[in-house]
Amino acid sequence: MSLSSLTKPWQPMSYGFLDASAKREIRRKMLKAVAVPGCQMPYASREVPMARGWGTGGLQVSLTLINPKTCVKVIDQGADDSVNAASIRRFLAQVSGAPTTLDTLKANLIQSRHRIPEEKLTAHQTLVLQVPNPEPLRSVQPNMSIARQMHGDADYGRMWLQLYEQIVRSGRVMQGASYPAMVNGRHVMTPSPIPRWDVPKLHMAQHLTILSAGREKRIYAVPPHTRVEPLVFDDVPYRVEDHGDLTCHRSGARGFFMNEIPLPDGSAAHEISDSEYGVKTIRTRDGEAVETGDTWYINGLIEDAT
Amino acid sequence: MQPVPQPTADETRANASFAALLSALSRPGQIQTLPTSGEAGVIEALLDRECRVACADPRLLPQVMQTGALIAEIPQADHVFLGQMTTAAPLNDICIGSDLYPDAGATVVVNATFDNGVRLGLTGPGIDGETTVQIAGLPADFWQLRKQRIRYPMGFDLFLLDGARVMGLPRSTTLEVL
């Protein structure tokens, strides 16, 4: 055995920015995360050239999965063109040479902050969600060690108590984003701050979802065809946002998750939150031939996957 | 304009191996293809000096040791390479993690043959309804022991290798011998 056989040739930079040992560690944790759906697996969370809390968790997962053939799409709150999404997309392309796209149908790897695209994802796509706070129990148990014990015991009574208190105080469940969901009937996870509208898209989906929190150093996953059931009471059904009958003021499309745009007279206009899907609906209205995929919601209603 | 980085041959192999492993584990029962035959791809993609590895097949030892991983006994190992199994007894010693840290459960790599032998019905996350697979080349009581050892979320995750073909069976998969 010689010294040169134990080392690798010098490179100016590792492919995909992360060094090989960081990638191996994330790979091992991703496998464990997939094996126990919804269970938070600790990982090291390396430094990336971006401040913690701006999507570093998702970025590290994307950098591990990426290769020159991966077509990447990055979304920030539905938009492909926000500063955060554009800079992450540019960074991923710069360090990997991977092609980028805005079209959900063409992407293999979709890194997203706080939204899931309106068009259905398929088995060859992977969704990476950026997670600010991976611990669904934090609001009821700030001590991480005790929260971990509660996950170990499947002791989720306080989560229902929290929802019950919201109903007693306000007449309805007030949890807007990060609605806690039971995964595979065992672990409660926070689906990252996606709106309630998006949580049913994870249930029995075709695609693999990986959720990664860079600042909190936790990674968890929802494999395809896995039960993701929002916590509800039998007599208080799960409700998504009432966006089903809102109309997009730019394309005239109805039945999708909308951004609210306040107008000077105090009223509000709405536009489709998934920016690329919004562009597609505008092009379709203008008579262009646009390839639009199947959407999860049809006429504002989601089909029941079960 | 910066030059576009090119992955090295190692990096390309490790990336493709991991893609196959992740795909195999997230869709149990579906067979994926590794870029290289045998355990080499798994070792290259996953192992380094942070791992403790138990290795029943001495032919794998040089490559495992080159990664810097610590060679350990099966109960302490987080990655277990059992090669061609003659008895299912090693499954009794494999670390299954704890309720607090299910990720401490080991990753187990075993050689098997697909498409003949015992018929198994699989259900669980990653499987649309139920799927049937055929696996040969494992000891008779292997599946019985796996069932006994796994106390979800505690348990171990299996990769079955047939040449370059790989099938993943995570601990979340419920398995019935048909």
GROMACS .gro file of C-alpha atoms in nm:
model
  484
    1MET     CA    1   0.000   0.000   0.000
    2SER     CA    2   0.140   0.337  -0.096
    3LEU     CA    3   0.046   0.684   0.016
    4SER     CA    4  -0.091   0.776  -0.325
    5SER     CA    5  -0.332   0.483  -0.319
    6LEU     CA    6  -0.487   0.626  -0.003
    7THR     CA    7  -0.548   0.972  -0.143
    8LYS     CA    8  -0.736   1.120  -0.433
    9PRO     CA    9  -0.587   1.353  -0.695
   10TRP     CA   10  -0.602   1.724  -0.610
   11GLN     CA   11  -0.911   1.907  -0.727
   12PRO     CA   12  -0.982   2.280  -0.708
   13MET     CA   13  -1.331   2.204  -0.576
   14SER     CA   14  -1.541   1.897  -0.506
   15TYR     CA   15  -1.810   1.826  -0.761
   16GLY     CA   16  -2.137   1.962  -0.628
   17PHE     CA   17  -1.959   2.179  -0.370
   18LEU     CA   18  -1.995   1.937  -0.077
   19ASP     CA   19  -1.693   1.721  -0.002
   20ALA     CA   20  -1.721   1.345  -0.038
   21SER     CA   21  -1.747   1.272   0.334
   22ALA     CA   22  -2.031   1.522   0.380
   23LYS     CA   23  -2.217   1.356   0.094
   24ARG     CA   24  -2.166   1.009   0.237
   25GLU     CA   25  -2.301   1.117   0.573
   26ILE     CA   26  -2.611   1.272   0.416
   27ARG     CA   27  -2.658   0.961   0.201
   28ARG     CA   28  -2.653   0.735   0.506
   29LYS     CA   29  -2.903   0.956   0.687
   30MET     CA   30  -3.131   0.982   0.382
   31LEU     CA   31  -3.152   0.603   0.366
   32LYS     CA   32  -3.245   0.587   0.734
   33ALA     CA   33  -3.498   0.867   0.687
   34VAL     CA   34  -3.665   0.675   0.404
   35ALA     CA   35  -3.665   0.354   0.612
   36VAL     CA   36  -3.855   0.523   0.897
   37PRO     CA   37  -4.091   0.766   0.723
   38GLY     CA   38  -4.152   1.090   0.912
   39CYS     CA   39  -3.891   1.023   1.181
   40GLN     CA   40  -3.633   1.300   1.221
   41MET     CA   41  -3.279   1.178   1.170
   42PRO     CA   42  -2.997   1.398   1.301
   43TYR     CA   43  -2.717   1.486   1.059
   44ALA     CA   44  -2.412   1.710   1.065
   45SER     CA   45  -2.534   1.989   0.834
   46ARG     CA   46  -2.218   2.129   0.678
   47GLU     CA   47  -2.147   2.490   0.595
   48VAL     CA   48  -2.266   2.602   0.254
   49PRO     CA   49  -2.218   2.951   0.111
   50MET     CA   50  -2.557   3.063   0.235
   51ALA     CA   51  -2.679   3.160   0.579
   52ARG     CA   52  -2.848   2.892   0.787
   53GLY     CA   53  -3.222   2.929   0.763
   54TRP     CA   54  -3.224   3.017   0.394
   55GLY     CA   55  -3.259   2.664   0.264
   56THR     CA   56  -2.923   2.513   0.357
   57GLY     CA   57  -3.084   2.182   0.454
   58GLY     CA   58  -3.259   2.144   0.122
   59LEU     CA   59  -2.950   2.264  -0.058
   60GLN     CA   60  -2.730   1.995   0.099
   61VAL     CA   61  -2.976   1.722  -0.001
   62SER     CA   62  -2.994   1.861  -0.356
   63LEU     CA   63  -2.614   1.882  -0.379
   64THR     CA   64  -2.589   1.518  -0.271
   65LEU     CA   65  -2.845   1.396  -0.525
   66ILE     CA   66  -2.736   1.612  -0.817
   67ASN     CA   67  -2.542   1.494  -1.121
   68PRO     CA   68  -2.488   1.654  -1.464
   69LYS     CA   69  -2.807   1.492  -1.598
   70THR     CA   70  -3.039   1.606  -1.317
   71CYS     CA   71  -3.283   1.872  -1.431
   72VAL     CA   72  -3.333   2.108  -1.139
   73LYS     CA   73  -3.624   2.333  -1.046
   74VAL     CA   74  -3.620   2.557  -0.740
   75ILE     CA   75  -3.930   2.716  -0.591
   76ASP     CA   76  -3.966   2.975  -0.319
   77GLN     CA   77  -4.321   3.005  -0.189
   78GLY     CA   78  -4.455   2.897  -0.527
   79ALA     CA   79  -4.237   3.135  -0.728
   80ASP     CA   80  -3.945   3.032  -0.947
   81ASP     CA   81  -3.825   3.388  -0.983
   82SER     CA   82  -3.783   3.510  -0.626
   83VAL     CA   83  -3.432   3.604  -0.516
   84ASN     CA   84  -3.389   3.298  -0.294
   85ALA     CA   85  -3.509   3.051  -0.558
   86ALA     CA   86  -3.308   3.214  -0.836
   87SER     CA   87  -2.985   3.218  -0.640
   88ILE     CA   88  -3.019   2.859  -0.519
   89ARG     CA   89  -3.095   2.748  -0.875
   90ARG     CA   90  -2.796   2.939  -1.011
   91PHE     CA   91  -2.570   2.798  -0.740
   92LEU     CA   92  -2.682   2.439  -0.807
   93ALA     CA   93  -2.619   2.483  -1.179
   94GLN     CA   94  -2.282   2.649  -1.119
   95VAL     CA   95  -2.138   2.377  -0.896
   96SER     CA   96  -2.284   2.078  -1.080
   97GLY     CA   97  -2.330   2.175  -1.445
   98ALA     CA   98  -2.687   2.043  -1.418
   99PRO     CA   99  -2.955   2.187  -1.648
  100THR     CA  100  -3.224   2.397  -1.483
  101THR     CA  101  -3.587   2.442  -1.567
  102LEU     CA  102  -3.894   2.626  -1.448
  103ASP     CA  103  -4.130   2.360  -1.579
  104THR     CA  104  -4.248   2.113  -1.314
  105LEU     CA  105  -4.300   1.843  -1.577
  106LYS     CA  106  -3.937   1.857  -1.698
  107ALA     CA  107  -3.767   1.862  -1.357
  108ASN     CA  108  -3.613   1.554  -1.193
  109LEU     CA  109  -3.521   1.731  -0.872
  110ILE     CA  110  -3.742   2.001  -0.724
  111GLN     CA  111  -3.615   2.195  -0.426
  112SER     CA  112  -3.893   2.393  -0.271
  113ARG     CA  113  -3.958   2.636   0.007
  114HIS     CA  114  -4.312   2.627   0.147
  115ARG     CA  115  -4.505   2.505  -0.158
  116ILE     CA  116  -4.563   2.188  -0.358
  117PRO     CA  117  -4.627   2.248  -0.730
  118GLU     CA  118  -4.988   2.231  -0.851
  119GLU     CA  119  -4.902   1.976  -1.119
  120LYS     CA  120  -4.878   1.617  -1.002
  121LEU     CA  121  -4.527   1.486  -0.944
  122THR     CA  122  -4.438   1.147  -1.086
  123ALA     CA  123  -4.225   0.852  -0.977
  124HIS     CA  124  -3.908   0.981  -1.149
  125GLN     CA  125  -3.917   1.309  -0.958
  126THR     CA  126  -3.782   1.388  -0.613
  127LEU     CA  127  -3.914   1.675  -0.405
  128VAL     CA  128  -3.679   1.836  -0.155
  129LEU     CA  129  -3.849   2.060   0.098
  130GLN     CA  130  -3.664   2.318   0.304
  131VAL     CA  131  -3.767   2.302   0.667
  132PRO     CA  132  -3.716   2.583   0.921
  133ASN     CA  133  -3.849   2.392   1.223
  134PRO     CA  134  -3.863   2.014   1.190
  135GLU     CA  135  -4.010   1.947   1.536
  136PRO     CA  136  -4.392   1.936   1.536
  137LEU     CA  137  -4.391   1.908   1.916
  138ARG     CA  138  -4.192   2.227   1.976
  139SER     CA  139  -4.496   2.441   2.051
  140VAL     CA  140  -4.611   2.193   2.316
  141GLN     CA  141  -4.270   2.073   2.436
  142PRO     CA  142  -3.973   2.308   2.392
  143ASN     CA  143  -3.726   2.057   2.538
  144MET     CA  144  -3.583   1.863   2.243
  145SER     CA  145  -3.484   1.562   2.452
  146ILE     CA  146  -3.831   1.522   2.597
  147ALA     CA  147  -3.983   1.578   2.253
  148ARG     CA  148  -3.765   1.296   2.117
  149GLN     CA  149  -3.887   1.070   2.398
  150MET     CA  150  -4.245   1.165   2.307
  151HIS     CA  151  -4.180   1.062   1.945
  152GLY     CA  152  -4.029   0.738   2.072
  153ASP     CA  153  -4.341   0.669   2.278
  154ALA     CA  154  -4.576   0.794   2.001
  155ASP     CA  155  -4.708   1.024   2.273
  156TYR     CA  156  -4.894   1.279   2.062
  157GLY     CA  157  -5.187   1.360   2.290
  158ARG     CA  158  -5.075   1.720   2.335
  159MET     CA  159  -5.088   1.777   1.958
  160TRP     CA  160  -5.461   1.703   1.965
  161LEU     CA  161  -5.497   1.911   2.277
  162GLN     CA  162  -5.340   2.204   2.092
  163LEU     CA  163  -5.585   2.163   1.803
  164TYR     CA  164  -5.874   2.127   2.050
  165GLU     CA  165  -5.775   2.451   2.224
  166GLN     CA  166  -5.768   2.630   1.889
  167ILE     CA  167  -6.119   2.507   1.812
  168VAL     CA  168  -6.246   2.611   2.157
  169ARG     CA  169  -6.089   2.957   2.134
  170SER     CA  170  -6.154   3.037   1.770
  171GLY     CA  171  -6.419   2.797   1.649
  172ARG     CA  172  -6.184   2.635   1.400
  173VAL     CA  173  -5.832   2.499   1.367
  174MET     CA  174  -5.608   2.802   1.336
  175GLN     CA  175  -5.295   2.615   1.223
  176GLY     CA  176  -5.229   2.756   0.877
  177ALA     CA  177  -4.892   2.636   0.753
  178SER     CA  178  -4.692   2.340   0.894
  179TYR     CA  179  -5.007   2.146   0.972
  180PRO     CA  180  -4.892   1.839   1.172
  181ALA     CA  181  -4.946   1.511   0.993
  182MET     CA  182  -4.918   1.147   1.095
  183VAL     CA  183  -4.684   0.958   0.862
  184ASN     CA  184  -4.728   0.584   0.811
  185GLY     CA  185  -4.949   0.576   1.119
  186ARG     CA  186  -4.651   0.616   1.352
  187HIS     CA  187  -4.456   0.944   1.346
  188VAL     CA  188  -4.607   1.291   1.352
  189MET     CA  189  -4.409   1.526   1.131
  190THR     CA  190  -4.435   1.884   1.031
  191PRO     CA  191  -4.465   1.889   0.651
  192SER     CA  192  -4.256   2.215   0.648
  193PRO     CA  193  -4.457   2.540   0.630
  194ILE     CA  194  -4.655   2.439   0.324
  195PRO     CA  195  -5.017   2.560   0.336
  196ARG     CA  196  -5.290   2.316   0.439
  197TRP     CA  197  -5.375   2.310   0.067
  198ASP     CA  198  -5.054   2.117  -0.005
  199VAL     CA  199  -5.052   1.856   0.274
  200PRO     CA  200  -5.291   1.612   0.096
  201LYS     CA  201  -5.050   1.613  -0.200
  202LEU     CA  202  -4.802   1.416   0.011
  203HIS     CA  203  -5.054   1.143   0.093
  204MET     CA  204  -4.999   0.830  -0.120
  205ALA     CA  205  -4.797   1.035  -0.369
  206GLN     CA  206  -4.600   0.892  -0.659
  207HIS     CA  207  -4.282   1.080  -0.572
  208LEU     CA  208  -4.025   1.066  -0.294
  209THR     CA  209  -4.020   1.370  -0.065
  210ILE     CA  210  -3.715   1.453   0.144
  211LEU     CA  211  -3.744   1.722   0.409
  212SER     CA  212  -3.427   1.872   0.544
  213ALA     CA  213  -3.363   2.135   0.809
  214GLY     CA  214  -3.012   2.279   0.782
  215ARG     CA  215  -3.015   2.499   1.089
  216GLU     CA  216  -3.182   2.236   1.306
  217LYS     CA  217  -2.973   1.952   1.151
  218ARG     CA  218  -3.260   1.711   1.095
  219ILE     CA  219  -3.357   1.515   0.787
  220TYR     CA  220  -3.676   1.316   0.732
  221ALA     CA  221  -3.860   1.172   0.438
  222VAL     CA  222  -4.194   1.065   0.297
  223PRO     CA  223  -4.146   0.775   0.052
  224PRO     CA  224  -4.393   0.724  -0.234
  225HIS     CA  225  -4.726   0.557  -0.150
  226THR     CA  226  -4.703   0.648   0.217
  227ARG     CA  227  -4.992   0.753   0.434
  228VAL     CA  228  -4.970   1.119   0.537
  229GLU     CA  229  -5.276   1.202   0.746
  230PRO     CA  230  -5.324   1.548   0.892
  231LEU     CA  231  -5.420   1.530   1.261
  232VAL     CA  232  -5.795   1.587   1.286
  233PHE     CA  233  -6.088   1.498   1.504
  234ASP     CA  234  -6.350   1.258   1.371
  235ASP     CA  235  -6.618   1.526   1.385
  236VAL     CA  236  -6.401   1.818   1.266
  237PRO     CA  237  -6.278   1.725   0.919
  238TYR     CA  238  -5.955   1.858   0.768
  239ARG     CA  239  -6.013   2.173   0.570
  240VAL     CA  240  -5.784   2.325   0.314
  241GLU     CA  241  -5.782   2.700   0.252
  242ASP     CA  242  -6.098   2.829   0.083
  243HIS     CA  243  -5.922   2.906  -0.243
  244GLY     CA  244  -6.131   2.674  -0.457
  245ASP     CA  245  -6.356   2.950  -0.586
  246LEU     CA  246  -6.103   3.231  -0.617
  247THR     CA  247  -6.016   3.349  -0.968
  248CYS     CA  248  -5.667   3.442  -1.082
  249HIS     CA  249  -5.681   3.803  -1.204
  250ARG     CA  250  -5.407   3.741  -1.458
  251SER     CA  251  -5.525   3.423  -1.627
  252GLY     CA  252  -5.886   3.380  -1.516
  253ALA     CA  253  -5.808   3.030  -1.388
  254ARG     CA  254  -5.991   2.902  -1.084
  255GLY     CA  255  -5.942   2.634  -0.826
  256PHE     CA  256  -5.577   2.668  -0.729
  257PHE     CA  257  -5.385   2.807  -0.434
  258MET     CA  258  -5.374   3.185  -0.474
  259ASN     CA  259  -5.156   3.471  -0.357
  260GLU     CA  260  -5.359   3.761  -0.224
  261ILE     CA  261  -5.265   4.101  -0.364
  262PRO     CA  262  -5.408   4.390  -0.160
  263LEU     CA  263  -5.555   4.668  -0.370
  264PRO     CA  264  -5.562   5.041  -0.278
  265ASP     CA  265  -5.940   5.037  -0.228
  266GLY     CA  266  -5.909   4.775   0.046
  267SER     CA  267  -6.024   4.483  -0.163
  268ALA     CA  268  -5.789   4.214  -0.293
  269ALA     CA  269  -5.698   4.052  -0.621
  270HIS     CA  270  -5.563   3.700  -0.648
  271GLU     CA  271  -5.303   3.529  -0.863
  272ILE     CA  272  -5.195   3.166  -0.885
  273SER     CA  273  -4.921   3.106  -0.630
  274ASP     CA  274  -4.738   2.843  -0.836
  275SER     CA  275  -4.576   3.096  -1.072
  276GLU     CA  276  -4.488   2.859  -1.357
  277TYR     CA  277  -4.831   2.700  -1.349
  278GLY     CA  278  -4.975   3.052  -1.356
  279VAL     CA  279  -4.769   3.129  -1.667
  280LYS     CA  280  -4.899   2.810  -1.827
  281THR     CA  281  -5.261   2.906  -1.761
  282ILE     CA  282  -5.201   3.250  -1.915
  283ARG     CA  283  -5.038   3.095  -2.224
  284THR     CA  284  -5.322   2.844  -2.256
  285ARG     CA  285  -5.576   3.128  -2.237
  286ASP     CA  286  -5.387   3.309  -2.513
  287GLY     CA  287  -5.420   3.004  -2.734
  288GLU     CA  288  -5.058   2.883  -2.717
  289ALA     CA  289  -4.994   2.509  -2.719
  290VAL     CA  290  -4.859   2.448  -2.370
  291GLU     CA  291  -4.799   2.110  -2.215
  292THR     CA  292  -4.981   2.114  -1.884
  293GLY     CA  293  -4.965   1.819  -1.652
  294ASP     CA  294  -5.246   1.672  -1.444
  295THR     CA  295  -5.309   1.878  -1.135
  296TRP     CA  296  -5.375   1.750  -0.787
  297TYR     CA  297  -5.672   1.980  -0.752
  298ILE     CA  298  -5.944   1.977  -1.014
  299ASN     CA  299  -6.201   2.259  -0.990
  300GLY     CA  300  -6.066   2.337  -0.645
  301LEU     CA  301  -6.117   1.985  -0.512
  302ILE     CA  302  -5.852   1.722  -0.454
  303GLU     CA  303  -5.926   1.370  -0.561
  304ASP     CA  304  -5.916   1.123  -0.278
  305ALA     CA  305  -5.605   0.911  -0.322
  306THR     CA  306  -5.715   0.636  -0.087
  307MET     CA  307  -1.783   3.258  -1.691
  308GLN     CA  308  -1.657   2.985  -1.463
  309PRO     CA  309  -1.579   2.641  -1.606
  310VAL     CA  310  -1.853   2.384  -1.553
  311PRO     CA  311  -1.732   2.134  -1.294
  312GLN     CA  312  -1.703   1.777  -1.411
  313PRO     CA  313  -1.759   1.490  -1.169
  314THR     CA  314  -1.472   1.248  -1.130
  315ALA     CA  315  -1.526   0.881  -1.213
  316ASP     CA  316  -1.549   0.800  -0.838
  317GLU     CA  317  -1.806   1.070  -0.783
  318THR     CA  318  -2.017   0.957  -1.080
  319ARG     CA  319  -2.013   0.597  -0.957
  320ALA     CA  320  -2.095   0.688  -0.596
  321ASN     CA  321  -2.375   0.920  -0.709
  322ALA     CA  322  -2.528   0.654  -0.936
  323SER     CA  323  -2.492   0.385  -0.668
  324PHE     CA  324  -2.668   0.603  -0.416
  325ALA     CA  325  -2.944   0.690  -0.662
  326ALA     CA  326  -3.004   0.317  -0.708
  327LEU     CA  327  -2.995   0.250  -0.332
  328LEU     CA  328  -3.229   0.538  -0.248
  329SER     CA  329  -3.468   0.436  -0.521
  330ALA     CA  330  -3.454   0.073  -0.407
  331LEU     CA  331  -3.524   0.161  -0.045
  332SER     CA  332  -3.803   0.406  -0.122
  333ARG     CA  333  -3.974   0.153  -0.352
  334PRO     CA  334  -3.932  -0.184  -0.180
  335GLY     CA  335  -3.959  -0.481  -0.413
  336GLN     CA  336  -3.862  -0.287  -0.724
  337ILE     CA  337  -3.524  -0.390  -0.860
  338GLN     CA  338  -3.272  -0.115  -0.934
  339THR     CA  339  -2.936  -0.143  -1.106
  340LEU     CA  340  -2.606  -0.040  -0.950
  341PRO     CA  341  -2.327   0.086  -1.178
  342THR     CA  342  -2.098  -0.193  -1.058
  343SER     CA  343  -2.163  -0.553  -0.965
  344GLY     CA  344  -2.162  -0.657  -0.600
  345GLU     CA  345  -2.101  -0.462  -0.280
  346ALA     CA  346  -1.835  -0.227  -0.420
  347GLY     CA  347  -2.087   0.045  -0.510
  348VAL     CA  348  -2.252   0.034  -0.170
  349ILE     CA  349  -1.917   0.061   0.007
  350GLU     CA  350  -1.805   0.348  -0.212
  351ALA     CA  351  -2.127   0.547  -0.176
  352LEU     CA  352  -2.184   0.507   0.198
  353LEU     CA  353  -1.877   0.414   0.399
  354ASP     CA  354  -1.604   0.624   0.552
  355ARG     CA  355  -1.420   0.663   0.879
  356GLU     CA  356  -1.737   0.749   1.068
  357CYS     CA  357  -1.874   0.396   1.013
  358ARG     CA  358  -1.834   0.071   1.199
  359VAL     CA  359  -1.854  -0.218   0.959
  360ALA     CA  360  -1.899  -0.590   1.010
  361CYS     CA  361  -1.791  -0.790   0.711
  362ALA     CA  362  -1.858  -1.163   0.679
  363ASP     CA  363  -1.703  -1.187   0.334
  364PRO     CA  364  -1.322  -1.153   0.362
  365ARG     CA  365  -1.295  -1.053  -0.004
  366LEU     CA  366  -1.464  -0.722   0.079
  367LEU     CA  367  -1.226  -0.638   0.364
  368PRO     CA  368  -0.955  -0.461   0.160
  369GLN     CA  369  -1.204  -0.218   0.006
  370VAL     CA  370  -1.383  -0.162   0.338
  371MET     CA  371  -1.055  -0.093   0.517
  372GLN     CA  372  -0.948   0.147   0.244
  373THR     CA  373  -1.250   0.364   0.327
  374GLY     CA  374  -1.111   0.405   0.680
  375ALA     CA  375  -1.415   0.244   0.841
  376LEU     CA  376  -1.365   0.067   1.170
  377ILE     CA  377  -1.399  -0.312   1.149
  378ALA     CA  378  -1.639  -0.421   1.423
  379GLU     CA  379  -1.837  -0.719   1.543
  380ILE     CA  380  -2.196  -0.744   1.418
  381PRO     CA  381  -2.369  -0.608   1.734
  382GLN     CA  382  -2.162  -0.287   1.722
  383ALA     CA  383  -2.169  -0.239   1.345
  384ASP     CA  384  -2.385   0.017   1.166
  385HIS     CA  385  -2.320  -0.145   0.827
  386VAL     CA  386  -2.321  -0.523   0.802
  387PHE     CA  387  -2.209  -0.711   0.491
  388LEU     CA  388  -2.321  -1.072   0.526
  389GLY     CA  389  -2.231  -1.191   0.176
  390GLN     CA  390  -2.380  -1.527   0.085
  391MET     CA  391  -2.559  -1.642   0.400
  392THR     CA  392  -2.562  -2.007   0.504
  393THR     CA  393  -2.734  -1.954   0.838
  394ALA     CA  394  -2.969  -1.676   0.942
  395ALA     CA  395  -2.816  -1.663   1.292
  396PRO     CA  396  -2.622  -1.334   1.234
  397LEU     CA  397  -2.958  -1.152   1.214
  398ASN     CA  398  -2.999  -1.216   1.587
  399ASP     CA  399  -2.704  -0.988   1.669
  400ILE     CA  400  -2.769  -0.698   1.433
  401CYS     CA  401  -2.816  -0.361   1.601
  402ILE     CA  402  -3.176  -0.240   1.567
  403GLY     CA  403  -3.127   0.105   1.722
  404SER     CA  404  -3.355   0.242   1.989
  405ASP     CA  405  -3.696   0.408   1.999
  406LEU     CA  406  -3.516   0.737   2.061
  407TYR     CA  407  -3.266   0.689   1.778
  408PRO     CA  408  -3.409   0.452   1.516
  409ASP     CA  409  -3.131   0.570   1.281
  410ALA     CA  410  -2.884   0.363   1.485
  411GLY     CA  411  -3.041   0.051   1.331
  412ALA     CA  412  -2.794  -0.112   1.093
  413THR     CA  413  -2.790  -0.125   0.715
  414VAL     CA  414  -2.752  -0.489   0.613
  415VAL     CA  415  -2.628  -0.603   0.272
  416VAL     CA  416  -2.689  -0.963   0.169
  417ASN     CA  417  -2.640  -1.159  -0.153
  418ALA     CA  418  -2.948  -1.327  -0.295
  419THR     CA  419  -3.097  -1.435  -0.626
  420PHE     CA  420  -3.407  -1.271  -0.768
  421ASP     CA  421  -3.694  -1.408  -0.976
  422ASN     CA  422  -3.697  -1.759  -0.832
  423GLY     CA  423  -3.736  -1.920  -0.492
  424VAL     CA  424  -3.963  -1.805  -0.209
  425ARG     CA  425  -4.254  -1.583  -0.307
  426LEU     CA  426  -4.300  -1.288  -0.076
  427GLY     CA  427  -4.588  -1.044  -0.051
  428LEU     CA  428  -4.474  -0.694   0.045
  429THR     CA  429  -4.685  -0.413   0.186
  430GLY     CA  430  -4.592  -0.083   0.345
  431PRO     CA  431  -4.457   0.262   0.258
  432GLY     CA  432  -4.325   0.285  -0.097
  433ILE     CA  433  -4.550   0.007  -0.224
  434ASP     CA  434  -4.868   0.079  -0.416
  435GLY     CA  435  -5.102  -0.169  -0.249
  436GLU     CA  436  -4.915  -0.498  -0.245
  437THR     CA  437  -4.633  -0.634  -0.455
  438THR     CA  438  -4.496  -0.986  -0.494
  439VAL     CA  439  -4.129  -1.069  -0.532
  440GLN     CA  440  -3.935  -1.394  -0.557
  441ILE     CA  441  -3.607  -1.429  -0.370
  442ALA     CA  442  -3.378  -1.732  -0.346
  443GLY     CA  443  -3.038  -1.796  -0.193
  444LEU     CA  444  -3.124  -1.704   0.166
  445PRO     CA  445  -3.144  -1.936   0.468
  446ALA     CA  446  -3.488  -2.088   0.529
  447ASP     CA  447  -3.562  -1.904   0.855
  448PHE     CA  448  -3.430  -1.567   0.729
  449TRP     CA  449  -3.770  -1.402   0.687
  450GLN     CA  450  -3.902  -1.541   1.013
  451LEU     CA  451  -3.602  -1.398   1.200
  452ARG     CA  452  -3.630  -1.062   1.027
  453LYS     CA  453  -3.991  -1.041   1.140
  454GLN     CA  454  -3.896  -1.133   1.497
  455ARG     CA  455  -3.615  -0.878   1.517
  456ILE     CA  456  -3.793  -0.575   1.373
  457ARG     CA  457  -3.988  -0.373   1.627
  458TYR     CA  458  -4.083  -0.073   1.417
  459PRO     CA  459  -3.944   0.196   1.431
  460MET     CA  460  -3.655  -0.010   1.561
  461GLY     CA  461  -3.506  -0.250   1.311
  462PHE     CA  462  -3.254  -0.292   1.033
  463ASP     CA  463  -3.274  -0.213   0.665
  464LEU     CA  464  -3.188  -0.474   0.406
  465PHE     CA  465  -3.028  -0.443   0.066
  466LEU     CA  466  -3.039  -0.764  -0.135
  467LEU     CA  467  -2.780  -0.784  -0.410
  468ASP     CA  468  -2.794  -1.006  -0.716
  469GLY     CA  469  -2.491  -0.904  -0.920
  470ALA     CA  470  -2.549  -0.540  -1.006
  471ARG     CA  471  -2.918  -0.564  -0.925
  472VAL     CA  472  -3.035  -0.440  -0.589
  473MET     CA  473  -3.360  -0.460  -0.396
  474GLY     CA  474  -3.424  -0.263  -0.078
  475LEU     CA  475  -3.635  -0.387   0.212
  476PRO     CA  476  -3.659  -0.116   0.477
  477ARG     CA  477  -3.780  -0.201   0.826
  478SER     CA  478  -4.115  -0.038   0.742
  479THR     CA  479  -4.198  -0.311   0.490
  480THR     CA  480  -4.431  -0.583   0.612
  481LEU     CA  481  -4.347  -0.912   0.455
  482GLU     CA  482  -4.552  -1.225   0.413
  483VAL     CA  483  -4.415  -1.557   0.288
  484LEU     CA  484  -4.669  -1.679   0.034
   0.00000   0.00000   0.00000
